[in-house]
Amino acid sequence: MPLAALAACLCLPSLWAQGNQYLTAEASQKLVAKRGAAAEAKIAVSVQPGFHVNSNTPSDAYLIPLKLTWAPGGALEPGAVVFPKPQMEKYEFSDKPLSVFTGDFELTAKFKVPAGASQGPGIMLGKLRYQACNNNSCFPPKTVEVRVSYQVQ
Amino acid sequence: MSALRLGTVLASSVLLGGLIYWGWPAKPARAASLKPDGERHAAPDFALKDADGKTVRLSDYKGKVVLLDFWATYCGPCKIEIPWFMDFERKHKDQGFSVLGVDMDDEGWDAVKPFVNDEGINYRIVVGNDATADMFGGIEALPTTFLIDRDGKIAAVHVGLTSKSDFENAIEQLLQTPAHAAGGAGRVSLPAELVGAR
């Protein structure tokens, strides 16, 4: 069944992607934070080959931006999230280039450590919301959990 | 049997097998995307609200050819197809054809109403949900578009951006085919809990 086998091979990436995430996000290393100081966590993000996600500043008001939010709790006070410069990519379905991220990139999450923060380890729990598309389809918005382990000194 | 004759027999067998497998060339032409009648299954019925709050059931369209489009406002490929569907609605609505859009935005009408107004969409839109998507096999990729024949059976499914001519050819072919069962019977009635509306 050569045709069936070929079709199965061609469909595999999209079948795999269905019901799965199109992106992974992971804090690069444990954050060592000093009381009363600022701290930064690097978060490595990887978008599946063949897919893209809207940047934090999408080109169209209807598009859903990439957004990182933190759950309440934890010793660190969340601050700004720094995104890399988006790529402007032209796709078959768009008249103009879209502001997107593809492949591997890094976010920087900034925190403040209150002077009265308890010393010791902890985890900041975040959610990265994204909306992915490939060249001819889009997928509902999803979130991935981001965990930043820290040690307050 | 000589090696030459054996080779000829083998080559003929491969050619014949290929023709049977990939399709005999003398087969009557059918729009590439349309399933043969015998392979079509009844489209599940649903009850969803339109922009005016009226309940819309797929079974309301019995006897018509329906283009059922699952889409969302954040979906770029969907926005390419929508003007085509508006054309089809204008061109074929008097021939027993309707487009029905099922929006899958999480925000529902808050997202859809401004978009429908901005785009001037001329066909009916309802807001769907996960239960609706599950009824159609669990829709993940948008757009996903079903062409439903006059008997209420799914004649074609397109996942992702498809060419306008593929849709056009299939619609024209479906419009030429009369309903087999009086009243467009065949749609599946589902338990009320599956017939979601929001």
Coordinates of N, CA, C and O in Angstrom, one line a residue, chain B residues 5-149:
Chain B
R5 N 8.7 -13.5 -21.2 CA 7.2 -13.7 -21.0 C 6.9 -13.4 -19.6 O 5.9 -12.8 -19.3
L6 N 7.7 -14.0 -18.7 CA 7.5 -13.8 -17.3 C 7.5 -12.3 -16.9 O 6.7 -11.8 -16.2
G7 N 8.5 -11.6 -17.5 CA 8.6 -10.2 -17.2 C 7.4 -9.4 -17.7 O 6.9 -8.5 -17.1
T8 N 6.9 -9.8 -18.9 CA 5.7 -9.1 -19.5 C 4.5 -9.4 -18.6 O 3.8 -8.4 -18.3
V9 N 4.3 -10.6 -18.1 CA 3.2 -10.9 -17.3 C 3.3 -10.1 -16.0 O 2.3 -9.5 -15.5
L10 N 4.5 -10.1 -15.4 CA 4.6 -9.3 -14.1 C 4.3 -7.8 -14.3 O 3.6 -7.2 -13.5
A11 N 4.9 -7.3 -15.4 CA 4.7 -5.9 -15.7 C 3.2 -5.6 -15.9 O 2.7 -4.6 -15.4
S12 N 2.5 -6.5 -16.6 CA 1.1 -6.3 -16.9 C 0.3 -6.3 -15.5 O -0.6 -5.5 -15.3
S13 N 0.7 -7.3 -14.7 CA 0.0 -7.4 -13.4 C 0.2 -6.1 -12.5 O -0.8 -5.6 -11.9
V14 N 1.4 -5.6 -12.5 CA 1.7 -4.4 -11.8 C 0.9 -3.2 -12.3 O 0.2 -2.5 -11.5
L15 N 0.8 -3.1 -13.6 CA 0.1 -2.0 -14.3 C -1.4 -2.1 -13.9 O -2.1 -1.2 -13.5
L16 N -2.0 -3.4 -14.1 CA -3.4 -3.6 -13.8 C -3.7 -3.3 -12.3 O -4.7 -2.6 -12.0
G17 N -2.8 -3.8 -11.4 CA -3.0 -3.6 -10.0 C -3.0 -2.1 -9.7 O -3.8 -1.6 -8.9
G18 N -2.1 -1.4 -10.3 CA -2.0 0.1 -10.1 C -3.2 0.8 -10.6 O -3.7 1.7 -9.9
L19 N -3.8 0.4 -11.7 CA -5.0 1.0 -12.2 C -6.1 0.8 -11.3 O -6.9 1.7 -11.0
I20 N -6.2 -0.5 -10.8 CA -7.3 -0.8 -9.8 C -7.2 0.0 -8.5 O -8.1 0.6 -8.0
Y21 N -5.9 0.1 -8.1 CA -5.7 0.7 -6.8 C -5.9 2.2 -6.8 O -6.5 2.8 -6.0
W22 N -5.3 2.8 -7.9 CA -5.3 4.3 -7.9 C -6.5 4.8 -8.7 O -6.7 6.0 -8.8
G23 N -7.3 4.0 -9.3 CA -8.5 4.4 -10.0 C -8.4 4.2 -11.5 O -7.5 4.6 -12.1
W24 N -9.5 3.5 -12.0 CA -9.5 3.2 -13.4 C -9.8 4.5 -14.1 O -10.7 5.3 -13.7
P25 N -9.1 4.8 -15.2 CA -9.2 6.1 -15.8 C -10.6 6.4 -16.4 O -11.0 7.5 -16.5
A26 N -11.4 5.3 -16.7 CA -12.7 5.5 -17.3 C -13.8 5.8 -16.2 O -14.9 6.0 -16.6
K27 N -13.4 5.9 -14.9 CA -14.3 6.2 -13.9 C -15.0 7.5 -14.2 O -14.3 8.5 -14.6
P28 N -16.3 7.6 -13.9 CA -16.9 8.9 -14.1 C -16.3 10.0 -13.2 O -15.9 9.7 -12.1
A29 N -16.1 11.2 -13.7 CA -15.4 12.2 -13.0 C -16.3 12.6 -11.8 O -17.5 12.7 -11.8
R30 N -15.6 12.9 -10.7 CA -16.3 13.3 -9.5 C -15.4 14.4 -8.9 O -14.2 14.3 -9.0
A31 N -15.9 15.5 -8.3 CA -15.1 16.5 -7.7 C -14.1 15.8 -6.8 O -14.5 15.0 -6.0
A32 N -12.9 16.2 -6.8 CA -11.8 15.5 -6.1 C -12.1 15.3 -4.6 O -11.8 14.2 -4.1
S33 N -12.8 16.2 -4.0 CA -13.0 16.2 -2.6 C -14.2 15.4 -2.2 O -14.3 15.1 -1.0
L34 N -15.1 15.0 -3.1 CA -16.3 14.4 -2.7 C -16.2 12.9 -2.5 O -15.6 12.2 -3.3
K35 N -16.8 12.4 -1.4 CA -16.8 11.0 -1.1 C -17.8 10.3 -2.0 O -18.9 11.0 -2.3
P36 N -17.6 9.1 -2.4 CA -18.7 8.4 -3.1 C -19.9 8.3 -2.2 O -19.8 8.2 -0.9
D37 N -21.1 8.2 -2.8 CA -22.4 8.1 -2.0 C -22.3 7.1 -0.9 O -22.7 7.3 0.3
G38 N -21.8 5.9 -1.2 CA -21.8 4.8 -0.3 C -20.9 5.0 1.0 O -21.0 4.3 2.0
E39 N -20.0 5.9 0.9 CA -19.0 6.2 2.0 C -19.4 7.4 2.8 O -18.7 7.8 3.8
R40 N -20.6 8.0 2.5 CA -21.0 9.2 3.3 C -21.8 8.7 4.5 O -22.6 7.8 4.5
H41 N -21.5 9.5 5.6 CA -22.3 9.2 6.9 C -23.1 10.4 7.2 O -22.7 11.6 6.9
A42 N -24.2 10.2 8.0 CA -25.0 11.3 8.3 C -24.3 12.3 9.2 O -23.6 11.9 10.1
A43 N -24.5 13.6 8.9 CA -23.9 14.6 9.7 C -24.7 14.7 11.1 O -25.9 14.7 11.1
P44 N -24.0 14.8 12.2 CA -24.7 14.9 13.5 C -25.5 16.2 13.5 O -25.0 17.2 13.0
D45 N -26.6 16.2 14.2 CA -27.4 17.4 14.3 C -26.9 18.1 15.6 O -26.4 17.6 16.5
F46 N -27.1 19.4 15.6 CA -26.8 20.2 16.8 C -27.8 21.4 16.9 O -28.5 21.7 16.0
A47 N -27.8 22.0 18.1 CA -28.7 23.2 18.3 C -27.8 24.2 18.9 O -27.3 24.1 20.0
L48 N -27.5 25.3 18.2 CA -26.7 26.4 18.6 C -27.4 27.7 18.4 O -28.2 27.8 17.5
K49 N -26.9 28.7 19.1 CA -27.6 30.1 18.9 C -26.9 30.9 17.9 O -25.7 30.9 17.8
D50 N -27.7 31.6 17.1 CA -27.1 32.6 16.2 C -27.0 34.0 16.9 O -27.3 34.1 18.1
A51 N -26.6 35.0 16.1 CA -26.4 36.3 16.7 C -27.6 36.9 17.3 O -27.5 37.8 18.2
D52 N -28.8 36.5 16.8 CA -30.1 37.0 17.3 C -30.6 36.2 18.4 O -31.7 36.5 18.9
G53 N -29.9 35.2 18.8 CA -30.3 34.4 19.9 C -31.3 33.2 19.5 O -31.8 32.5 20.3
K54 N -31.4 33.1 18.2 CA -32.3 32.1 17.7 C -31.6 30.7 17.6 O -30.4 30.7 17.3
T55 N -32.3 29.7 18.0 CA -31.7 28.4 17.9 C -31.6 27.9 16.5 O -32.6 27.9 15.8
V56 N -30.4 27.4 16.1 CA -30.2 26.9 14.7 C -29.9 25.4 14.9 O -28.9 25.1 15.6
R57 N -30.6 24.6 14.2 CA -30.3 23.2 14.1 C -29.8 22.9 12.7 O -30.3 23.4 11.7
L58 N -28.8 22.0 12.6 CA -28.4 21.6 11.3 C -29.5 20.9 10.5 O -29.6 21.1 9.3
S59 N -30.4 20.3 11.3 CA -31.5 19.6 10.6 C -32.5 20.6 10.0 O -33.4 20.2 9.2
D60 N -32.4 21.9 10.4 CA -33.2 22.9 9.8 C -32.9 23.0 8.3 O -33.7 23.6 7.5
Y61 N -31.8 22.6 7.9 CA -31.3 22.7 6.5 C -31.6 21.5 5.6 O -31.0 21.3 4.6
K62 N -32.5 20.7 6.1 CA -32.7 19.4 5.4 C -33.1 19.7 3.9 O -33.9 20.7 3.7
G63 N -32.6 18.9 3.0 CA -32.9 19.1 1.6 C -31.9 20.1 0.9 O -32.0 20.2 -0.3
K64 N -31.1 20.8 1.7 CA -30.2 21.7 1.1 C -28.7 21.2 1.1 O -28.4 20.3 1.9
V65 N -27.9 21.7 0.3 CA -26.5 21.5 0.4 C -25.9 22.5 1.3 O -26.3 23.7 1.2
V66 N -25.2 22.1 2.3 CA -24.7 23.0 3.4 C -23.1 23.0 3.4 O -22.5 21.9 3.4
L67 N -22.6 24.1 3.4 CA -21.1 24.3 3.7 C -21.0 24.7 5.2 O -21.4 25.7 5.6
L68 N -20.5 23.7 6.0 CA -20.5 23.9 7.5 C -19.0 24.2 7.8 O -18.2 23.3 7.7
D69 N -18.7 25.4 8.2 CA -17.4 25.9 8.4 C -17.1 26.1 9.9 O -17.7 27.0 10.5
F70 N -16.2 25.3 10.5 CA -15.7 25.6 11.8 C -14.5 26.6 11.7 O -13.5 26.3 11.0
W71 N -14.6 27.7 12.4 CA -13.6 28.7 12.2 C -13.4 29.5 13.5 O -14.2 29.3 14.5
A72 N -12.5 30.5 13.5 CA -12.4 31.4 14.7 C -11.8 32.7 14.2 O -11.1 32.7 13.1
T73 N -12.0 33.7 15.0 CA -11.5 35.1 14.5 C -10.0 35.2 14.5 O -9.5 36.0 13.8
Y74 N -9.3 34.3 15.3 CA -7.9 34.4 15.4 C -7.2 33.6 14.3 O -6.0 33.5 14.2
C75 N -8.0 33.0 13.4 CA -7.5 32.0 12.4 C -7.3 32.7 11.1 O -8.3 33.0 10.4
G76 N -6.1 32.9 10.7 CA -5.7 33.6 9.5 C -6.3 32.8 8.2 O -6.9 33.4 7.4
P77 N -6.0 31.5 8.2 CA -6.5 30.8 7.0 C -8.0 30.9 6.9 O -8.6 30.9 5.7
C78 N -8.7 30.9 8.0 CA -10.2 31.0 7.9 C -10.6 32.3 7.2 O -11.6 32.4 6.5
K79 N -9.8 33.4 7.5 CA -10.1 34.7 6.9 C -10.0 34.7 5.4 O -10.5 35.6 4.7
I80 N -9.1 33.9 4.9 CA -9.0 33.8 3.4 C -10.2 33.1 2.9 O -10.7 33.6 1.8
E81 N -10.7 32.1 3.5 CA -11.9 31.4 3.0 C -13.2 32.1 3.1 O -14.1 31.9 2.3
I82 N -13.3 32.9 4.1 CA -14.6 33.6 4.4 C -15.2 34.4 3.2 O -16.4 34.2 2.9
P83 N -14.4 35.2 2.5 CA -14.9 35.9 1.4 C -15.4 34.9 0.3 O -16.3 35.2 -0.5
W84 N -14.7 33.8 0.1 CA -15.2 32.8 -0.9 C -16.5 32.3 -0.5 O -17.4 32.1 -1.3
F85 N -16.7 32.0 0.8 CA -18.0 31.5 1.3 C -19.1 32.5 1.1 O -20.2 32.1 0.8
M86 N -18.7 33.8 1.3 CA -19.7 34.8 1.0 C -20.1 34.8 -0.4 O -21.3 35.0 -0.8
D87 N -19.2 34.6 -1.3 CA -19.5 34.5 -2.8 C -20.4 33.3 -3.0 O -21.4 33.4 -3.8
F88 N -20.1 32.2 -2.4 CA -20.9 31.0 -2.7 C -22.3 31.2 -2.2 O -23.3 30.8 -2.8
E89 N -22.4 31.9 -1.0 CA -23.8 32.1 -0.5 C -24.6 33.0 -1.5 O -25.7 32.7 -1.8
R90 N -23.9 34.0 -2.0 CA -24.6 34.9 -2.9 C -25.0 34.2 -4.2 O -26.1 34.3 -4.7
K91 N -24.1 33.4 -4.7 CA -24.2 32.8 -6.0 C -25.2 31.6 -6.0 O -25.9 31.4 -6.9
H92 N -25.2 30.8 -4.9 CA -26.0 29.6 -4.9 C -27.2 29.5 -3.9 O -27.8 28.5 -3.8
K93 N -27.4 30.6 -3.2 CA -28.5 30.5 -2.1 C -29.8 30.2 -2.7 O -30.7 29.6 -2.0
D94 N -30.1 30.6 -4.0 CA -31.4 30.3 -4.6 C -31.5 28.9 -5.2 O -32.5 28.5 -5.7
Q95 N -30.4 28.2 -5.1 CA -30.4 26.8 -5.6 C -30.5 25.8 -4.5 O -30.2 24.6 -4.8
G96 N -30.8 26.2 -3.3 CA -30.8 25.2 -2.2 C -29.5 25.0 -1.6 O -29.1 23.9 -1.3
F97 N -28.8 26.1 -1.4 CA -27.4 26.0 -0.8 C -27.3 27.1 0.4 O -27.8 28.2 0.2
S98 N -26.7 26.7 1.4 CA -26.4 27.6 2.5 C -25.0 27.4 3.1 O -24.6 26.3 3.2
V99 N -24.4 28.5 3.6 CA -23.2 28.4 4.4 C -23.6 28.6 5.8 O -24.5 29.5 6.1
L100 N -23.1 27.8 6.7 CA -23.3 28.0 8.1 C -21.9 28.0 8.8 O -21.2 27.0 8.7
G101 N -21.6 29.1 9.5 CA -20.3 29.2 10.1 C -20.4 28.8 11.6 O -21.3 29.3 12.3
V102 N -19.6 28.0 12.1 CA -19.6 27.6 13.5 C -18.3 28.2 14.1 O -17.2 27.7 13.9
D103 N -18.5 29.3 14.9 CA -17.3 30.0 15.5 C -16.8 29.2 16.7 O -17.7 28.8 17.5
M104 N -15.5 29.1 16.9 CA -15.0 28.3 18.0 C -14.1 29.2 18.9 O -13.3 28.7 19.7
D105 N -14.3 30.5 18.9 CA -13.6 31.4 19.8 C -14.0 31.1 21.3 O -15.2 31.0 21.5
D106 N -13.1 31.1 22.2 CA -13.4 30.9 23.6 C -14.3 32.0 24.1 O -15.1 31.8 25.0
E107 N -14.1 33.2 23.6 CA -14.8 34.4 24.1 C -16.2 34.5 23.5 O -17.0 35.4 23.8
G108 N -16.6 33.6 22.6 CA -17.9 33.5 22.1 C -18.3 34.8 21.3 O -17.5 35.4 20.6
W109 N -19.5 35.3 21.5 CA -20.0 36.4 20.7 C -19.2 37.7 21.0 O -19.2 38.6 20.1
D110 N -18.6 37.9 22.1 CA -17.8 39.1 22.3 C -16.7 39.2 21.3 O -16.4 40.3 20.9
A111 N -16.2 38.1 20.8 CA -15.2 38.1 19.8 C -15.8 38.1 18.4 O -15.3 38.7 17.5
V112 N -16.9 37.4 18.3 CA -17.5 37.2 16.9 C -18.2 38.3 16.4 O -18.1 38.7 15.2
K113 N -19.0 39.0 17.2 CA -19.9 40.0 16.6 C -19.2 41.2 16.0 O -19.5 41.5 14.8
P114 N -18.1 41.7 16.6 CA -17.3 42.8 15.9 C -16.7 42.3 14.6 O -16.7 43.0 13.6
F115 N -16.3 41.0 14.6 CA -15.6 40.5 13.4 C -16.6 40.3 12.3 O -16.4 40.7 11.1
V116 N -17.8 39.8 12.6 CA -18.9 39.6 11.6 C -19.3 41.0 11.0 O -19.4 41.1 9.8
N117 N -19.3 42.0 11.9 CA -19.7 43.3 11.4 C -18.6 43.9 10.5 O -18.8 44.4 9.4
D118 N -17.3 43.7 11.0 CA -16.2 44.3 10.2 C -16.1 43.6 8.8 O -15.8 44.3 7.8
E119 N -16.3 42.3 8.8 CA -16.2 41.6 7.5 C -17.4 41.6 6.6 O -17.4 41.2 5.5
G120 N -18.5 42.0 7.2 CA -19.8 42.0 6.5 C -20.3 40.6 6.1 O -20.7 40.4 5.0
I121 N -20.1 39.7 7.0 CA -20.4 38.3 6.6 C -21.9 38.2 6.3 O -22.7 38.6 7.1
N122 N -22.2 37.5 5.2 CA -23.6 37.5 4.7 C -24.3 36.2 5.0 O -25.4 35.9 4.5
Y123 N -23.6 35.3 5.7 CA -24.3 34.0 6.0 C -24.4 33.8 7.5 O -23.8 34.6 8.3
R124 N -25.1 32.8 7.9 CA -25.4 32.6 9.3 C -24.2 32.1 10.1 O -23.5 31.2 9.6
I125 N -24.1 32.7 11.3 CA -23.0 32.3 12.2 C -23.6 31.8 13.5 O -24.5 32.4 14.0
V126 N -23.1 30.7 14.0 CA -23.5 30.2 15.3 C -22.2 30.1 16.1 O -21.1 30.0 15.5
V127 N -22.3 30.1 17.4 CA -21.1 29.9 18.3 C -21.1 28.5 18.8 O -22.1 28.0 19.4
G128 N -20.1 27.8 18.5 CA -19.9 26.4 18.9 C -19.2 26.2 20.2 O -18.8 27.2 20.8
N129 N -19.0 25.0 20.5 CA -18.3 24.7 21.8 C -17.6 23.3 21.6 O -17.7 22.7 20.5
D130 N -17.0 22.8 22.7 CA -16.3 21.5 22.6 C -17.2 20.4 22.3 O -16.8 19.5 21.5
A131 N -18.4 20.5 22.8 CA -19.4 19.4 22.5 C -19.7 19.3 21.0 O -19.8 18.2 20.5
T132 N -19.8 20.5 20.4 CA -20.1 20.5 19.0 C -18.9 19.9 18.2 O -19.1 19.1 17.3
A133 N -17.7 20.3 18.6 CA -16.5 19.8 17.9 C -16.4 18.3 18.1 O -16.1 17.6 17.1
D134 N -16.7 17.8 19.3 CA -16.6 16.4 19.5 C -17.6 15.6 18.6 O -17.3 14.5 18.2
M135 N -18.8 16.2 18.4 CA -19.8 15.5 17.6 C -19.2 15.3 16.2 O -19.6 14.3 15.5
F136 N -18.4 16.2 15.7 CA -17.8 16.1 14.4 C -16.4 15.5 14.4 O -15.6 15.7 13.5
G137 N -16.1 14.7 15.4 CA -14.9 13.9 15.5 C -13.8 14.6 16.2 O -12.6 14.2 16.1
G138 N -14.1 15.8 16.9 CA -13.0 16.4 17.7 C -12.2 17.3 16.8 O -11.2 16.9 16.3
I139 N -12.7 18.5 16.6 CA -12.0 19.4 15.6 C -10.9 20.2 16.3 O -11.2 20.9 17.4
E140 N -9.7 20.1 15.8 CA -8.6 20.8 16.4 C -8.1 21.9 15.5 O -7.9 23.0 15.9
A141 N -7.9 21.5 14.2 CA -7.4 22.5 13.3 C -8.5 23.3 12.7 O -9.5 22.8 12.3
L142 N -8.2 24.6 12.5 CA -9.2 25.5 11.9 C -8.5 26.1 10.7 O -7.4 26.5 10.8
P143 N -9.2 26.3 9.6 CA -10.6 25.9 9.4 C -10.8 24.4 9.2 O -9.9 23.8 8.6
T144 N -11.9 23.9 9.6 CA -12.3 22.6 9.2 C -13.7 22.7 8.6 O -14.6 23.3 9.2
T145 N -13.9 22.3 7.4 CA -15.1 22.6 6.6 C -15.7 21.3 6.1 O -15.0 20.5 5.5
F146 N -17.0 21.1 6.4 CA -17.8 20.0 5.9 C -18.7 20.4 4.8 O -19.4 21.4 4.9
L147 N -18.8 19.6 3.7 CA -19.8 19.8 2.7 C -20.8 18.7 2.9 O -20.5 17.5 3.0
I148 N -22.1 19.2 3.1 CA -23.1 18.2 3.5 C -24.1 18.2 2.3 O -24.6 19.2 1.8
D149 N -24.4 17.0 1.9 CA -25.3 16.8 0.7 C -26.8 17.0 1.1 O -27.1 17.2 2.2

